[in-house]
PDB file of C-alpha atoms in Angstrom:
ATOM      1  CA  HIS A1038     -89.737  88.287 -25.720  1.00  0.00           C
ATOM      2  CA  MET A1039     -89.047  87.608 -21.803  1.00  0.00           C
ATOM      3  CA  LEU A1040     -87.091  90.619 -20.852  1.00  0.00           C
ATOM      4  CA  GLY A1041     -87.920  93.183 -23.882  1.00  0.00           C
ATOM      5  CA  TRP A1042     -90.788  94.986 -22.143  1.00  0.00           C
ATOM      6  CA  MET A1043     -88.862  95.551 -18.669  1.00  0.00           C
ATOM      7  CA  LYS A1044     -87.574  98.836 -19.636  1.00  0.00           C
ATOM      8  CA  ARG A1045     -91.041 100.209 -19.424  1.00  0.00           C
ATOM      9  CA  SER A1046     -91.989  99.397 -15.885  1.00  0.00           C
ATOM     10  CA  VAL A1047     -89.124  97.622 -14.342  1.00  0.00           C
ATOM     11  CA  ASN A1048     -85.971  99.774 -15.113  1.00  0.00           C
ATOM     12  CA  PRO A1049     -86.163 102.468 -17.522  1.00  0.00           C
ATOM     13  CA  ALA A1050     -82.130 102.078 -17.931  1.00  0.00           C
ATOM     14  CA  ILE A1051     -82.558  98.643 -19.548  1.00  0.00           C
ATOM     15  CA  ASP A1052     -81.815  98.758 -23.146  1.00  0.00           C
ATOM     16  CA  GLY A1053     -85.325  97.386 -24.211  1.00  0.00           C
ATOM     17  CA  LEU A1054     -88.098  97.892 -26.305  1.00  0.00           C
ATOM     18  CA  THR A1055     -89.903 101.133 -27.004  1.00  0.00           C
ATOM     19  CA  GLY A1056     -92.735 100.046 -29.066  1.00  0.00           C
ATOM     20  CA  ALA A1057     -91.545 101.543 -32.281  1.00  0.00           C
ATOM     21  CA  GLU A1058     -89.602  98.597 -33.572  1.00  0.00           C
ATOM     22  CA  CYS A1059     -91.268  97.229 -36.688  1.00  0.00           C
ATOM     23  CA  ASN A1060     -90.354  94.639 -39.563  1.00  0.00           C
ATOM     24  CA  ARG A1061     -91.988  94.748 -43.070  1.00  0.00           C
ATOM     25  CA  VAL A1062     -93.211  91.616 -44.345  1.00  0.00           C
ATOM     26  CA  SER A1063     -90.924  92.182 -47.112  1.00  0.00           C
ATOM     27  CA  PRO A1064     -88.231  94.358 -46.203  1.00  0.00           C
ATOM     28  CA  SER A1065     -87.178  95.285 -49.844  1.00  0.00           C
ATOM     29  CA  ASP A1066     -90.584  96.583 -50.500  1.00  0.00           C
ATOM     30  CA  PRO A1067     -91.216  99.945 -48.952  1.00  0.00           C
ATOM     31  CA  GLY A1068     -94.917  99.483 -49.472  1.00  0.00           C
ATOM     32  CA  SER A1069     -95.165  96.283 -47.792  1.00  0.00           C
ATOM     33  CA  PRO A1070     -97.072  95.698 -44.374  1.00  0.00           C
ATOM     34  CA  ARG A1071     -95.267  96.204 -41.186  1.00  0.00           C
ATOM     35  CA  VAL A1072     -95.523  94.191 -38.335  1.00  0.00           C
ATOM     36  CA  CYS A1073     -94.489  95.976 -35.066  1.00  0.00           C
ATOM     37  CA  VAL A1074     -93.544  94.554 -31.671  1.00  0.00           C
ATOM     38  CA  SER A1075     -96.218  94.232 -29.112  1.00  0.00           C
ATOM     39  CA  ASP A1076     -96.483  93.308 -25.659  1.00  0.00           C
ATOM     40  CA  ASP A1077     -99.456  90.920 -25.817  1.00  0.00           C
ATOM     41  CA  ALA A1078     -97.775  87.612 -25.836  1.00  0.00           C
ATOM     42  CA  ALA A1079     -99.872  85.103 -24.037  1.00  0.00           C
ATOM     43  CA  TYR A1080     -97.525  82.045 -24.362  1.00  0.00           C
ATOM     44  CA  VAL A1081     -93.985  81.425 -25.941  1.00  0.00           C
ATOM     45  CA  ALA A1082     -94.424  80.880 -29.431  1.00  0.00           C
ATOM     46  CA  ALA A1083     -92.438  78.557 -31.702  1.00  0.00           C
ATOM     47  CA  ASP A1084     -89.129  79.953 -32.484  1.00  0.00           C
ATOM     48  CA  PRO A1085     -87.979  81.318 -35.457  1.00  0.00           C
ATOM     49  CA  GLY A1086     -85.114  79.842 -37.486  1.00  0.00           C
ATOM     50  CA  HIS A1087     -81.510  79.335 -35.774  1.00  0.00           C
ATOM     51  CA  SER A1088     -79.555  78.130 -38.522  1.00  0.00           C
ATOM     52  CA  PHE A1089     -76.739  80.263 -39.507  1.00  0.00           C
ATOM     53  CA  GLU A1090     -78.835  81.213 -42.966  1.00  0.00           C
ATOM     54  CA  ALA A1091     -81.803  81.839 -40.860  1.00  0.00           C
ATOM     55  CA  VAL A1092     -80.276  84.329 -38.403  1.00  0.00           C
ATOM     56  CA  ARG A1093     -78.291  85.874 -41.601  1.00  0.00           C
ATOM     57  CA  GLU A1094     -82.060  86.781 -43.010  1.00  0.00           C
ATOM     58  CA  GLN A1095     -82.973  87.854 -39.564  1.00  0.00           C
ATOM     59  CA  VAL A1096     -80.277  90.190 -38.914  1.00  0.00           C
ATOM     60  CA  PHE A1097     -79.617  91.472 -42.583  1.00  0.00           C
ATOM     61  CA  GLY A1098     -82.657  90.864 -44.327  1.00  0.00           C
ATOM     62  CA  ALA A1099     -83.365  88.212 -46.985  1.00  0.00           C
ATOM     63  CA  GLY A1100     -80.691  88.083 -49.843  1.00  0.00           C
ATOM     64  CA  ALA A1101     -78.174  89.722 -47.844  1.00  0.00           C
ATOM     65  CA  GLY A1102     -75.709  86.834 -48.848  1.00  0.00           C
ATOM     66  CA  ALA A1103     -72.405  86.580 -46.730  1.00  0.00           C
ATOM     67  CA  ALA A1104     -72.146  89.309 -44.070  1.00  0.00           C
ATOM     68  CA  SER A1105     -68.623  90.559 -45.873  1.00  0.00           C
ATOM     69  CA  GLY A1106     -66.273  89.578 -48.363  1.00  0.00           C
ATOM     70  CA  PRO A1107     -66.380  88.995 -52.032  1.00  0.00           C
ATOM     71  CA  GLY A1108     -70.100  88.629 -52.537  1.00  0.00           C
ATOM     72  CA  ALA A1109     -70.442  91.873 -50.398  1.00  0.00           C
ATOM     73  CA  GLY A1110     -67.805  94.002 -52.281  1.00  0.00           C
ATOM     74  CA  GLY A1111     -65.372  93.083 -49.579  1.00  0.00           C
ATOM     75  CA  LYS A1112     -67.307  95.687 -47.005  1.00  0.00           C
ATOM     76  CA  PRO A1113     -69.439  94.310 -44.155  1.00  0.00           C
ATOM     77  CA  ILE A1114     -73.264  94.569 -44.398  1.00  0.00           C
ATOM     78  CA  VAL A1115     -74.924  96.584 -42.037  1.00  0.00           C
ATOM     79  CA  PRO A1116     -77.511  94.812 -39.513  1.00  0.00           C
ATOM     80  CA  THR A1117     -80.919  96.047 -39.925  1.00  0.00           C
ATOM     81  CA  MET A1118     -82.571  93.449 -37.570  1.00  0.00           C
ATOM     82  CA  SER A1119     -85.152  93.867 -40.775  1.00  0.00           C
ATOM     83  CA  GLY A1120     -85.679  90.283 -41.803  1.00  0.00           C
ATOM     84  CA  PHE A1121     -87.486  88.758 -38.522  1.00  0.00           C
ATOM     85  CA  VAL A1122     -90.841  88.618 -40.113  1.00  0.00           C
ATOM     86  CA  GLU A1123     -89.850  88.088 -43.322  1.00  0.00           C
ATOM     87  CA  GLN A1124     -87.969  84.985 -42.241  1.00  0.00           C
ATOM     88  CA  ALA A1125     -90.679  83.596 -39.926  1.00  0.00           C
ATOM     89  CA  SER A1126     -92.949  83.819 -42.672  1.00  0.00           C
ATOM     90  CA  THR A1127     -91.179  80.733 -44.348  1.00  0.00           C
ATOM     91  CA  VAL A1128     -91.662  78.960 -41.104  1.00  0.00           C
ATOM     92  CA  SER A1129     -95.439  79.575 -40.706  1.00  0.00           C
ATOM     93  CA  PRO A1130     -97.486  82.833 -41.719  1.00  0.00           C
ATOM     94  CA  GLU A1131     -98.782  82.649 -37.623  1.00  0.00           C
ATOM     95  CA  LEU A1132     -95.111  83.044 -36.736  1.00  0.00           C
ATOM     96  CA  MET A1133     -94.748  86.368 -38.392  1.00  0.00           C
ATOM     97  CA  ARG A1134     -96.525  88.243 -35.700  1.00  0.00           C
ATOM     98  CA  GLY A1135     -95.403  85.689 -32.936  1.00  0.00           C
ATOM     99  CA  VAL A1136     -91.766  86.707 -33.247  1.00  0.00           C
ATOM    100  CA  MET A1137     -92.812  90.102 -32.601  1.00  0.00           C
ATOM    101  CA  ARG A1138     -94.493  89.735 -29.448  1.00  0.00           C
ATOM    102  CA  GLY A1139     -93.112  89.800 -25.745  1.00  0.00           C
ATOM    103  CA  PHE A1140     -94.501  89.530 -22.506  1.00  0.00           C
ATOM    104  CA  ARG A1141     -95.733  92.453 -20.051  1.00  0.00           C
ATOM    105  CA  PRO A1142     -93.697  92.458 -17.165  1.00  0.00           C
ATOM    106  CA  GLU A1143     -96.558  91.829 -14.859  1.00  0.00           C
ATOM    107  CA  ARG A1144     -97.247  88.480 -17.047  1.00  0.00           C
ATOM    108  CA  VAL A1145     -93.745  87.037 -16.207  1.00  0.00           C
ATOM    109  CA  PRO A1146     -93.321  88.305 -12.177  1.00  0.00           C
ATOM    110  CA  VAL A1147     -90.364  86.242 -11.679  1.00  0.00           C
ATOM    111  CA  PHE A1148     -88.268  87.381 -14.513  1.00  0.00           C
ATOM    112  CA  ALA A1149     -89.429  91.187 -13.579  1.00  0.00           C
ATOM    113  CA  ALA A1150     -88.187  90.437 -10.218  1.00  0.00           C
ATOM    114  CA  LEU A1151     -84.848  89.007 -11.137  1.00  0.00           C
ATOM    115  CA  ALA A1152     -84.497  92.032 -13.650  1.00  0.00           C
ATOM    116  CA  ARG A1153     -85.284  94.456 -10.682  1.00  0.00           C
ATOM    117  CA  GLU A1154     -83.253  93.079  -8.056  1.00  0.00           C
ATOM    118  CA  TYR A1155     -80.262  91.612 -10.372  1.00  0.00           C
ATOM    119  CA  ALA A1156     -78.473  92.368 -13.386  1.00  0.00           C
ATOM    120  CA  VAL A1157     -79.767  92.430 -17.113  1.00  0.00           C
ATOM    121  CA  PHE A1158     -77.165  91.780 -19.851  1.00  0.00           C
ATOM    122  CA  ASP A1159     -78.870  93.974 -22.384  1.00  0.00           C
ATOM    123  CA  ARG A1160     -76.001  94.412 -24.380  1.00  0.00           C
ATOM    124  CA  TRP A1161     -75.248  90.672 -24.913  1.00  0.00           C
ATOM    125  CA  PHE A1162     -75.372  89.558 -28.658  1.00  0.00           C
ATOM    126  CA  SER A1163     -75.479  86.376 -30.620  1.00  0.00           C
ATOM    127  CA  SER A1164     -71.921  85.180 -31.854  1.00  0.00           C
ATOM    128  CA  LEU A1165     -73.909  84.681 -35.164  1.00  0.00           C
ATOM    129  CA  PRO A1166     -73.551  85.438 -37.882  1.00  0.00           C
TER     130      PRO A1166
END
């Protein structure tokens, strides 16, 4: 939310958002409406779930089960990052759009200055799942 849009105007080398990233409300339904990233966050929205189960749904999509092992046929499941909107909908309908919103660099000038003058760890990943 805070650094995703820095690629556009602060530093194009940052591995940030392009604007083409979207999630379907129901990833398993190709006809389901899409919610795409936007740079119109006015405030920090309530967070999506951070439990192991919630993060697994966000990263792999709902119903993914264990990331690997017998339930997955012993093979790792590909992280599609397709379940953020669907998982957020279980918290509140308003959060579905909120999880896909970020801040324009000019809305967070201190973060933009730090990203411009120092380093952005844009290849850091959560230890979950």
